[in-house]
Short mmCIF file of C-alpha atoms and ligand atoms in Angstrom, two decimals:
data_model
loop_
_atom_site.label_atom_id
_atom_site.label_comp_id
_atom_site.label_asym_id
_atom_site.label_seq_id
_atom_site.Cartn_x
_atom_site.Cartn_y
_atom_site.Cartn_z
CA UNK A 1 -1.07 -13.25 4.64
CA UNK A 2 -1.92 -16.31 3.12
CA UNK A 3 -0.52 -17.64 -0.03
CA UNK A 4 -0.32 -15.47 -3.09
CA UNK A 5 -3.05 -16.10 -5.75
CA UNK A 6 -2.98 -17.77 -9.10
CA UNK A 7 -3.68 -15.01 -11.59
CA UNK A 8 -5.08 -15.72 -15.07
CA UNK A 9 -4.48 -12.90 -16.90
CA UNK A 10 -6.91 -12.22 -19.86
CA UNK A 11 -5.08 -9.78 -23.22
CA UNK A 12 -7.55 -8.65 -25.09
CA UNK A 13 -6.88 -6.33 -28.37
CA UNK A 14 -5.08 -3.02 -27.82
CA UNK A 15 -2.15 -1.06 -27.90
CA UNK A 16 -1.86 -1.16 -24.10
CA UNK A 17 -1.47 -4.73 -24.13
CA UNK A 18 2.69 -3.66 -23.98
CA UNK A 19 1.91 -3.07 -20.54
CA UNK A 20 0.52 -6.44 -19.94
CA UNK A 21 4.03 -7.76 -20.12
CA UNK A 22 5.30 -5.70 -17.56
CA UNK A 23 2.51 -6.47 -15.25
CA UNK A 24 3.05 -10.37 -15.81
CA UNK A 25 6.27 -9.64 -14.84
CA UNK A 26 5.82 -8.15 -11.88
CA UNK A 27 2.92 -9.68 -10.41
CA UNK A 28 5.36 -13.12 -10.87
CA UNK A 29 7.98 -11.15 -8.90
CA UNK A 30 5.50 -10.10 -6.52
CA UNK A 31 5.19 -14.20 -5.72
CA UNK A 32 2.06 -15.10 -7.83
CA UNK A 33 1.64 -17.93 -10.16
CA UNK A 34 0.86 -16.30 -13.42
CA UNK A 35 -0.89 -17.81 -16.60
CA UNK A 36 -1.82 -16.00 -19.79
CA UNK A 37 -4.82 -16.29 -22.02
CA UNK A 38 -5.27 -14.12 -25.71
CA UNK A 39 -7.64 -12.95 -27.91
CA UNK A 40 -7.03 -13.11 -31.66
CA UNK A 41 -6.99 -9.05 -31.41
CA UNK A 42 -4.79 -9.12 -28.41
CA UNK A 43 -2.22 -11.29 -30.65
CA UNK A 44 -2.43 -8.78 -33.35
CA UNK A 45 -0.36 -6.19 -30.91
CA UNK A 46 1.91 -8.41 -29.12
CA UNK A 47 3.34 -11.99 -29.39
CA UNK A 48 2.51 -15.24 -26.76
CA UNK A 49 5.93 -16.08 -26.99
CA UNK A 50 6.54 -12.92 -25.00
CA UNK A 51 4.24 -14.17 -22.53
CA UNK A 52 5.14 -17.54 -22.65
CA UNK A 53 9.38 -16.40 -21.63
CA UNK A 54 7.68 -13.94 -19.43
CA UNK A 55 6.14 -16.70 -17.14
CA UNK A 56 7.93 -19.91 -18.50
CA UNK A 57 3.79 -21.14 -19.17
CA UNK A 58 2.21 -22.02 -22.29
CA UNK A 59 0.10 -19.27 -23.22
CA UNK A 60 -3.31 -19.78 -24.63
CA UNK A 61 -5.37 -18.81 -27.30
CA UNK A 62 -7.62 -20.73 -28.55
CA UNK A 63 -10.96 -22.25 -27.21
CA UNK A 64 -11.10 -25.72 -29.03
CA UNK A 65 -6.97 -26.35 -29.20
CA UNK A 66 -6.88 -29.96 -29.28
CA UNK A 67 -3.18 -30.10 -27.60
CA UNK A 68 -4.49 -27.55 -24.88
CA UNK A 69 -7.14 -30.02 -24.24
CA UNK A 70 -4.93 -32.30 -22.93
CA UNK A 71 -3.18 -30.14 -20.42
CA UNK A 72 -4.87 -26.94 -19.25
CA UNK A 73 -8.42 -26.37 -21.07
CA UNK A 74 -10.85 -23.65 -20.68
CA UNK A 75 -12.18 -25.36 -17.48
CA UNK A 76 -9.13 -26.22 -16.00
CA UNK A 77 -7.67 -22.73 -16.87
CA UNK A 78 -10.92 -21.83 -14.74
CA UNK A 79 -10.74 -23.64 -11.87
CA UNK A 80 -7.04 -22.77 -11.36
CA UNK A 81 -7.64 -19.16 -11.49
CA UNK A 82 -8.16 -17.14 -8.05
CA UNK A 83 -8.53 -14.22 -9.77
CA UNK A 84 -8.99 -13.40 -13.24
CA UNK A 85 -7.38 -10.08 -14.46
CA UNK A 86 -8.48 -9.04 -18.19
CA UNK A 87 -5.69 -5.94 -18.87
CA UNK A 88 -6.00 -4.58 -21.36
CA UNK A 89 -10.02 -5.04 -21.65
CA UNK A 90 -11.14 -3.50 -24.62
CA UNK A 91 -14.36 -2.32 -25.27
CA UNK A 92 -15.07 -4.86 -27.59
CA UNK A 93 -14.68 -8.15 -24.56
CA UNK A 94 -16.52 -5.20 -22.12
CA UNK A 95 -19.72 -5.60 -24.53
CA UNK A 96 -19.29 -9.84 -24.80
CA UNK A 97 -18.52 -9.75 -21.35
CA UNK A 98 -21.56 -7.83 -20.38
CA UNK A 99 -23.62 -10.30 -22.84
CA UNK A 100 -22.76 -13.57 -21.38
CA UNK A 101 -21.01 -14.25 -24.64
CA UNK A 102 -18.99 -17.51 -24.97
CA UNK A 103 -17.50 -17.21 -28.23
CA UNK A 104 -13.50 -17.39 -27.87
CA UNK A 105 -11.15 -18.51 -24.62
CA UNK A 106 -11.34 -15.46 -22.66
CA UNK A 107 -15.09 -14.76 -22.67
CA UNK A 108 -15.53 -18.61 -22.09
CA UNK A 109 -12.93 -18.58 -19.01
CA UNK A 110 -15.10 -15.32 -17.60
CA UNK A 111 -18.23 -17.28 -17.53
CA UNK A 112 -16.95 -20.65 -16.26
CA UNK A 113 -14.66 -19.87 -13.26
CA UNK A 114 -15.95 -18.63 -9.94
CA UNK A 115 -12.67 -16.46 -9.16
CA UNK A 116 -13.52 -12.64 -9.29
CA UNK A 117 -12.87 -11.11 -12.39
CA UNK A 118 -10.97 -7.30 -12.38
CA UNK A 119 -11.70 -5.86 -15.66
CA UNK A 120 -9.16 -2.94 -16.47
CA UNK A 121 -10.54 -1.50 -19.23
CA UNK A 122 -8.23 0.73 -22.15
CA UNK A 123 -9.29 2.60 -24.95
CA UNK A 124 -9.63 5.58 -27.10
CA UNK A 125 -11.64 8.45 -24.55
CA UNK A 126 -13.98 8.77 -26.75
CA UNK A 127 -15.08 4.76 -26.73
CA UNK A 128 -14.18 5.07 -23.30
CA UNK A 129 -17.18 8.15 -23.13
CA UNK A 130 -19.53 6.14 -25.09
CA UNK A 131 -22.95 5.40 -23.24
CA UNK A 132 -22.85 2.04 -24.42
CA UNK A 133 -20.01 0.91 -23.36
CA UNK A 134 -20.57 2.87 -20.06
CA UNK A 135 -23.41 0.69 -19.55
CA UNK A 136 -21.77 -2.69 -20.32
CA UNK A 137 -19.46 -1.59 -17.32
CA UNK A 138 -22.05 -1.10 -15.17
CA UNK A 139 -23.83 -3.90 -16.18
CA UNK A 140 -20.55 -5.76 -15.40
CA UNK A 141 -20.12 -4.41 -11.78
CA UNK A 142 -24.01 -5.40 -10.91
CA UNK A 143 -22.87 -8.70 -12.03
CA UNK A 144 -20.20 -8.33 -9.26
CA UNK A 145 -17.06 -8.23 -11.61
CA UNK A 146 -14.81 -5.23 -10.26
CA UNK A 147 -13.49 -2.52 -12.97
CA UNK A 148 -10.02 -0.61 -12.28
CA UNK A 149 -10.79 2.61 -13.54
CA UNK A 150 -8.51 3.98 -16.09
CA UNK A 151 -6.12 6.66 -15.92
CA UNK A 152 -6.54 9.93 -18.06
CA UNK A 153 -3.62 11.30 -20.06
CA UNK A 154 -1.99 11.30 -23.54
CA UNK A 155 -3.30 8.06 -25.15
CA UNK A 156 -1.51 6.16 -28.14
CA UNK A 157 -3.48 8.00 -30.84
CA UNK A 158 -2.73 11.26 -29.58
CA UNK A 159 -5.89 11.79 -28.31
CA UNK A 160 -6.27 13.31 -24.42
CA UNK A 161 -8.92 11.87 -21.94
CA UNK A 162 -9.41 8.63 -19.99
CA UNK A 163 -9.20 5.71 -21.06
CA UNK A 164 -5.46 4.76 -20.55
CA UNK A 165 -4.38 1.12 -19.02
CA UNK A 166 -2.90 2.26 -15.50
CA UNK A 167 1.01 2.18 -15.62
CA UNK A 168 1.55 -1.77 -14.59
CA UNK A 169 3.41 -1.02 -11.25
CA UNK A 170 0.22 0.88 -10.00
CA UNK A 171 -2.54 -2.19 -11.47
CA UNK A 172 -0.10 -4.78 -9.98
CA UNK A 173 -0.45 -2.77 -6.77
CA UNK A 174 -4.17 -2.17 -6.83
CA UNK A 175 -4.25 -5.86 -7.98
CA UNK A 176 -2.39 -7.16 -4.76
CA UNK A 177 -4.36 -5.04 -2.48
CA UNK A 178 -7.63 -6.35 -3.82
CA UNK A 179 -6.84 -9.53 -3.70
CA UNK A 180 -5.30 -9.18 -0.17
CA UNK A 181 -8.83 -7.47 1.21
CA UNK A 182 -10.65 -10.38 0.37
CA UNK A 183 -8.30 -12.69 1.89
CA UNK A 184 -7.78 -10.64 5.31
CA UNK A 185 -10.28 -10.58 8.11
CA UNK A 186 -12.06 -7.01 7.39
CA UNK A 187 -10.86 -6.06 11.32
CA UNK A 188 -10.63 -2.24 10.93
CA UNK A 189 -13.57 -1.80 8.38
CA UNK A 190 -15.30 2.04 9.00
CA UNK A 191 -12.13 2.90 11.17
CA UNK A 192 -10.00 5.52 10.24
CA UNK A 193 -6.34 5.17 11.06
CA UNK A 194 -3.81 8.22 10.95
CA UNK A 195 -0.47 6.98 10.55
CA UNK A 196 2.99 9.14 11.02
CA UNK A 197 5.92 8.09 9.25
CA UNK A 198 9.65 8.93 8.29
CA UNK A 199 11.74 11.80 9.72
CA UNK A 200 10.60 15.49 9.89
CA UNK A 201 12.97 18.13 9.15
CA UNK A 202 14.42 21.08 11.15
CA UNK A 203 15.82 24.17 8.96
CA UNK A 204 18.95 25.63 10.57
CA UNK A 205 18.96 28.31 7.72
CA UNK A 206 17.44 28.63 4.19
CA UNK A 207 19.64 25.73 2.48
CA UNK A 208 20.58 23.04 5.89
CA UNK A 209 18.54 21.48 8.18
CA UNK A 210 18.75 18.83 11.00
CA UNK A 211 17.27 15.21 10.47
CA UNK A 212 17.75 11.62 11.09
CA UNK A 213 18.45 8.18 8.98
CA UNK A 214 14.02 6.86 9.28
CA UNK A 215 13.05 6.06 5.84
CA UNK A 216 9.57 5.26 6.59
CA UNK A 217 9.22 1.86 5.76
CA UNK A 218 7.39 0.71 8.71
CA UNK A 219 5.09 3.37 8.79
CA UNK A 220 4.32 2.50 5.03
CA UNK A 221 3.88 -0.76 5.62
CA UNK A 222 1.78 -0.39 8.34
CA UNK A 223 -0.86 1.81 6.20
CA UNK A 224 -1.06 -0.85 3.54
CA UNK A 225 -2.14 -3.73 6.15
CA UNK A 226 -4.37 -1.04 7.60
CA UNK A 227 -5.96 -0.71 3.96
CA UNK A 228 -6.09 -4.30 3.92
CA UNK A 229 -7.79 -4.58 6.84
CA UNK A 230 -10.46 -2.44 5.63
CA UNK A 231 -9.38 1.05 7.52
CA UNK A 232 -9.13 4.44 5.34
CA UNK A 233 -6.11 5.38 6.14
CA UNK A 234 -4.32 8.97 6.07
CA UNK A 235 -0.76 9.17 6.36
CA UNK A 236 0.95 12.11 7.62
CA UNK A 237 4.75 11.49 6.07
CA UNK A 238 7.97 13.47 6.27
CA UNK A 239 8.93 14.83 2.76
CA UNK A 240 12.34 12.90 2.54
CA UNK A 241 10.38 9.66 2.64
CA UNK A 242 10.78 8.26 -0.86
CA UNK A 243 8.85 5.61 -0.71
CA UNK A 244 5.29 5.42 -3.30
CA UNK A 245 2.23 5.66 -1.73
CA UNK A 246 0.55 2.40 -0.97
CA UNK A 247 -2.94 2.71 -3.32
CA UNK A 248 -5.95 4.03 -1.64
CA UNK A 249 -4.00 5.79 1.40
CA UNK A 250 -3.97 9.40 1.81
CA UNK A 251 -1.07 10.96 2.40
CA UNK A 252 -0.27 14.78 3.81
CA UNK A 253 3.43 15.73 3.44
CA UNK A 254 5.15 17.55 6.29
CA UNK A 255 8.47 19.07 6.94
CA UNK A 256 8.63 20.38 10.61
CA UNK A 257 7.64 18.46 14.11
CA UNK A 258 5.26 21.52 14.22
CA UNK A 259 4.13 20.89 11.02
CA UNK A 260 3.53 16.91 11.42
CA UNK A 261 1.39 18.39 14.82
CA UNK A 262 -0.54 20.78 13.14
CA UNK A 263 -1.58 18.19 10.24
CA UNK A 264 -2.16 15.38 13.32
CA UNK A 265 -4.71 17.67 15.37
CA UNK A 266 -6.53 18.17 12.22
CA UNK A 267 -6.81 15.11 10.78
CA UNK A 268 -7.47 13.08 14.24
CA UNK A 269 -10.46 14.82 14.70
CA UNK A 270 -12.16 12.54 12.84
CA UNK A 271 -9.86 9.12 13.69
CA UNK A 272 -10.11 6.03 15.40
CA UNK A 273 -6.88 4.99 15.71
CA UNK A 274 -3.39 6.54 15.91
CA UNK A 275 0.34 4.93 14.56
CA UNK A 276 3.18 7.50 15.53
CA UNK A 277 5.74 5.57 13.89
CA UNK A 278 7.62 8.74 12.36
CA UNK A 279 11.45 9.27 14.29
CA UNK A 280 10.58 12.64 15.05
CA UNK A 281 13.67 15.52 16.03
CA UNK A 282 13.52 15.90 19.58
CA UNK A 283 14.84 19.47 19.09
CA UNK A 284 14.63 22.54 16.89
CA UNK A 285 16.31 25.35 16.46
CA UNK A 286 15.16 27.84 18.67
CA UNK A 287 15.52 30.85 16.01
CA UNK A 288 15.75 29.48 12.16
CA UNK A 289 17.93 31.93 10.65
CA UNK A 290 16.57 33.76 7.92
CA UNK A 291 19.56 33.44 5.53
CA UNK A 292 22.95 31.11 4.70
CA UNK A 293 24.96 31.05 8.06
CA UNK A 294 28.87 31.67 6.67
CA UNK A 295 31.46 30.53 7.94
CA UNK A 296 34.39 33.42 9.09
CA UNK A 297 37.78 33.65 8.66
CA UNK A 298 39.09 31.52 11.71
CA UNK A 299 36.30 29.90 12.68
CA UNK A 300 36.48 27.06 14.09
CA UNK A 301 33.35 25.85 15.51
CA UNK A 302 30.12 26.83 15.74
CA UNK A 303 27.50 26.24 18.43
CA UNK A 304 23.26 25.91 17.28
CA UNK A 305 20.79 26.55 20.04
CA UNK A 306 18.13 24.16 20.42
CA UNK A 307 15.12 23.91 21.59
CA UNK A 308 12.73 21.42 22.62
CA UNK A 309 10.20 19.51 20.02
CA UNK A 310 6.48 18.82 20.75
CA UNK A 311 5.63 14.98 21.71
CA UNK A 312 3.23 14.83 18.70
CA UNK A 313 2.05 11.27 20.49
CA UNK A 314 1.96 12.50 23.64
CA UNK A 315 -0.19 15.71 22.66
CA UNK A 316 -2.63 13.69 20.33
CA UNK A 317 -3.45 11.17 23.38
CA UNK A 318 -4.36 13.88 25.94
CA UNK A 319 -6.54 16.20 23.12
CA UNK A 320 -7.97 13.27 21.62
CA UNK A 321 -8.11 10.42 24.94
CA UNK A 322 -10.42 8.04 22.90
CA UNK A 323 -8.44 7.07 20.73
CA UNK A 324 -6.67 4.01 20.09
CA UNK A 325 -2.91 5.22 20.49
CA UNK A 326 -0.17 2.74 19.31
CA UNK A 327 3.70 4.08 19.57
CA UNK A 328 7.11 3.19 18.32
CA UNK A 329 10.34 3.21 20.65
CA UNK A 330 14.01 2.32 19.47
CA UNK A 331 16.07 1.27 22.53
CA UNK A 332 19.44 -0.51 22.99
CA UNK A 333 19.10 -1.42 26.20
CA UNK A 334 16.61 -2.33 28.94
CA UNK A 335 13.94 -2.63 26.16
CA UNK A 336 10.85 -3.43 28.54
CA UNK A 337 11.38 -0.70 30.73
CA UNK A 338 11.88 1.95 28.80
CA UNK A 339 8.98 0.74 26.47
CA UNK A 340 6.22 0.59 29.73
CA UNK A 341 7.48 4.02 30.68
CA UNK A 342 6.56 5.41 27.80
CA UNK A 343 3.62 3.57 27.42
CA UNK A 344 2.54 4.76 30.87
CA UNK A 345 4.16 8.50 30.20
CA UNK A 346 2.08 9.07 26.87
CA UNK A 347 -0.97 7.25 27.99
CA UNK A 348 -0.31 5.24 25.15
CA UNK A 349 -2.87 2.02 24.47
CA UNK A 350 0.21 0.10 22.89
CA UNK A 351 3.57 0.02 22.33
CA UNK A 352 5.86 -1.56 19.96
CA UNK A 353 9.50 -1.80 20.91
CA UNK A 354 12.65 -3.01 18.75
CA UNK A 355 16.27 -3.34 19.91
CA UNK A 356 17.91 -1.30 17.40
CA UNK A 357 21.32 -2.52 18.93
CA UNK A 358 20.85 -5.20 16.31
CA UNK A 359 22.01 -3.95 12.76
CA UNK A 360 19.90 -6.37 11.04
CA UNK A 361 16.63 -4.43 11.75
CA UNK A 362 14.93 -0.91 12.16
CA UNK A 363 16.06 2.04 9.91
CA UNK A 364 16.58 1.48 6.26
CA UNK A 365 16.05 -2.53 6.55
CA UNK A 366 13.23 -4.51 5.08
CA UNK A 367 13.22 -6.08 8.27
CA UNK A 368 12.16 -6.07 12.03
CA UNK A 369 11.53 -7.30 14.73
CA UNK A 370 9.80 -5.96 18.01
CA UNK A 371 8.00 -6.60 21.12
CA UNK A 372 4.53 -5.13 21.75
CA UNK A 373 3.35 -4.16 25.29
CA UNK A 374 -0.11 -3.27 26.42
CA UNK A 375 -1.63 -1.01 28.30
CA UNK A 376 -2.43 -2.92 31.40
CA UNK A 377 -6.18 -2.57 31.57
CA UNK A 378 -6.26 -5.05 28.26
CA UNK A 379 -4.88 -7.53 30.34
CA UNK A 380 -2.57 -9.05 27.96
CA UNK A 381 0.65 -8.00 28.80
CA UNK A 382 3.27 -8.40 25.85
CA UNK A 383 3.33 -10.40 22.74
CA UNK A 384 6.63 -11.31 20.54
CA UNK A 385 6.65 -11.04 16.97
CA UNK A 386 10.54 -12.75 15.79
CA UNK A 387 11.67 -10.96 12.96
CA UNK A 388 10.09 -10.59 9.65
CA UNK A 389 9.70 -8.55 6.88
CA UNK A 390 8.03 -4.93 7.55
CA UNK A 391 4.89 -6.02 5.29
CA UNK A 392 4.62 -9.49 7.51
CA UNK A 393 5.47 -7.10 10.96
CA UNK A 394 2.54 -4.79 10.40
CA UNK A 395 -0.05 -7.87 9.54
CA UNK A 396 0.89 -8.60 13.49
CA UNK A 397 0.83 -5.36 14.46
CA UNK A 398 -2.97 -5.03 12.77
CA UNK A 399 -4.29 -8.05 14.81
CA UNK A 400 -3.26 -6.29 17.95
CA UNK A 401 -4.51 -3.25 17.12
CA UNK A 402 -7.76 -5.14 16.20
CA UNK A 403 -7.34 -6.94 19.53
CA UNK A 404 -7.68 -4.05 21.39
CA UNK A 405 -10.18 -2.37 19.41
CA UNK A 406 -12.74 -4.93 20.60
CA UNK A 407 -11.87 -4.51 24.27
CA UNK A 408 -12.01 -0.27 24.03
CA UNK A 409 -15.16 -0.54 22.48
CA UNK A 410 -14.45 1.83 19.19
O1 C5P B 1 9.97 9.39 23.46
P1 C5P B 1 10.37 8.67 22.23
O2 C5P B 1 10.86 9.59 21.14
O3 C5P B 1 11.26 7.52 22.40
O4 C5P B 1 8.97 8.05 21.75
C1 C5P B 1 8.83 7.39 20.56
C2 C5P B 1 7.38 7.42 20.13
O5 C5P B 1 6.86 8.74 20.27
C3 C5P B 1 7.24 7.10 18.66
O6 C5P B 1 5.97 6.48 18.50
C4 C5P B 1 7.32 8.46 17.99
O7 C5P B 1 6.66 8.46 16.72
C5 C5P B 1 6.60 9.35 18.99
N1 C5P B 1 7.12 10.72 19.06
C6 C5P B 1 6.33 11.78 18.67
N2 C5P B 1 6.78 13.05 18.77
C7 C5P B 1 8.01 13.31 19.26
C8 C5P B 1 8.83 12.24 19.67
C9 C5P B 1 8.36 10.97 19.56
O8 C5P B 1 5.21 11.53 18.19
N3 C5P B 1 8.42 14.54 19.36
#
């Protein structure tokens, strides 16, 4: 991706303007260059200072601030924006906004930079319900600003409705991924991706079950750059995976291999391209018992009898042949031919292979690193991609997939 974006964030005058703090915060850990403008009303609930340690920038305030003049001014504060963030907007900078107004730093910022401007409005429900300031919103969006909707809930005043600032790890999220789809060629726009990720689960009885270490990362990763790239994207997870879903991707929760199957056939039906990146069990047991196995007096083993999983990958490719079928494989050793034979076995349209007998990379890391082979009517036959983080492996992985999208024709 290509460098993160300078972010002026705009406070404007509300209770949820505690959250801004976080967000600055975060979006500065996330790798962005943070500045922060106030309104008088936004200063009323929380202090520039705390801004000002938050990013270790002067904070503004004021429109005509002779000493701000001399360093960053309104127009310089514009330019240097990439995107513009007002959180919290209140209703109150929605109406000026909608106006054209010009009458203190933030609406003057808003009409002088060329960045896009994300509004993320907060306020009582009832404002929030009010026609009028419906309308300013909508007048807002024609002018091609973008609104994060709120979220609905318990709100400061003990009211319940919408009109509550989303919690800051979700708006720096949404934030991100808005700013990333603007940045990133639109390669899978109208396609729908299913992805499968983490481990499934097989019950042995009522309370154990048989698993593996995958924790899902890559597949997660993968169905952000998918979003990214402009794909919806539904992703069909195993229920240990922990991980939060990326904003704007579906996910389906499964235990079982049957389970993960099931949920595939459906949802594929209406697909473009499939990810099996989930370490499925290759076995079952063949009878789950219905309750606790004990242990007896004496006993000192115990044998399970297993029985063989479906090839969820395999059996997606042959009921659904047009699509675009990417797989995963884990070796530690003879990489290459392993990975074609399963490319060829699963009449697969790509694989992506890592050498797990490196520590450093696969399950649990933040890193990776793999080789991906092709099927050979694209041609191409392999391409290397050196290890990197999961997020910057699945960016690859997208312009392969968009690679061969062109050549299948989807
Ligand atoms: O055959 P192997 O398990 O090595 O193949 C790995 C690839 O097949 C991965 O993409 C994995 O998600 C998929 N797979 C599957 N269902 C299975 C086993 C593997 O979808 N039962």
């Amino acid at each position: 991706m290509n460098r993160l974006p300078n972010i002026l964030l705009a406070v404007t005058g509300g209770i949820a303007a505690y959250k801004s703090a976080v967000l600055a915060r975060l979006l500065i850990k996330s790798g962005c260059q943070v500045r922060v403008m106030m309104t008088a009303g936004a200063c009323e609930f929380i202090t520039p200072l705390t801004f000002q340690a938050l990013t270790g920038q002067a904070v503004h305030t004021e429109l005509l601030d002779e000493t701000a003049e001399l360093g960053m001014g309104h127009i310089e504060l514009a330019k240097w924006a990439d995107l513009v963030v007002v959180a919290p907007a209140s209703a109150n900078t929605i109406a000026k906004l909608a106006g054209g107004f010009a009458d203190n730093l933030v609406t003057t910022v808003c009409l002088a930079t060329d960045a896009p401007i994300l509004i993320a409005p907060a306020m009582n429900q009832q404002m929030w319900a009010n026609v009028i300031v419906q309308d300013n919103l909508k007048k807002l969006r024609q002018f091609g600003h973008h609104v994060i909707s709120p979220d609905s809930g318990e709100q400061a005043c003990g009211d319940v409705g919408a009109g509550r600032l989303p919690e800051p790890e979700d708006l720096c999220e949404r934030i991100l991924a808005f700013y990333a789809r603007r940045q990133i060629p639109q390669s899978l726009l109208g396609k729908t991706v299913v992805i499968t990720a983490g481990s499934t689960i097989e019950p042995i009885d009522p309370v154990r079950f048989l698993s593996n270490h995958s924790t899902g990362k890559m597949g997660y990763a993968l169905a952000s750059a998918c979003r990214d790239a402009g794909a919806d994207v539904i992703l069909v997870s195993g229920k240990r995976v922990v991980l939060q879903t990326p904003y704007g991707v579906k996910k389906m929760t499964v235990g079982t291999a049957d389970e993960m199957l099931q949920t595939c056939l459906s949802v594929c039906q209406r697909a473009d391209v499939f990810i099996a990146t989930a370490a499925v069990a290759d076995f079952k047991m063949a009878s789950v018992a219905t309750h606790k196995i004990k242990k007896t007096q004496g006993q000192e083993s115990m044998t399970l009898e297993l029985v063989k999983n479906p090839d969820i990958l395999a059996t997606i490719c042959s009921a659904y042949p047009n699509l675009l079928a990417v797989g995963f494989a884990a070796e530690t050793q003879d990489t290459e031919n392993y990975a074609k034979a399963k490319l060829a076995a699963k009449r697969l349209d790509m694989i992506a292979v890592n050498d797990v007998s490196d520590q450093s990379i696969g399950f649990g890391s933040d890193d990776n690193a793999m080789t991906v082979f092709f099927a050979e009517r694209y041609g191409e036959l392999s391409v290397d991609l050196p290890k990197a983080s999961k997020a910057n492996i699945a960016e690859q992985l997208v312009r392969c997939i968009a690679k061969i999208i062109d050549k299948k024709s989807l």
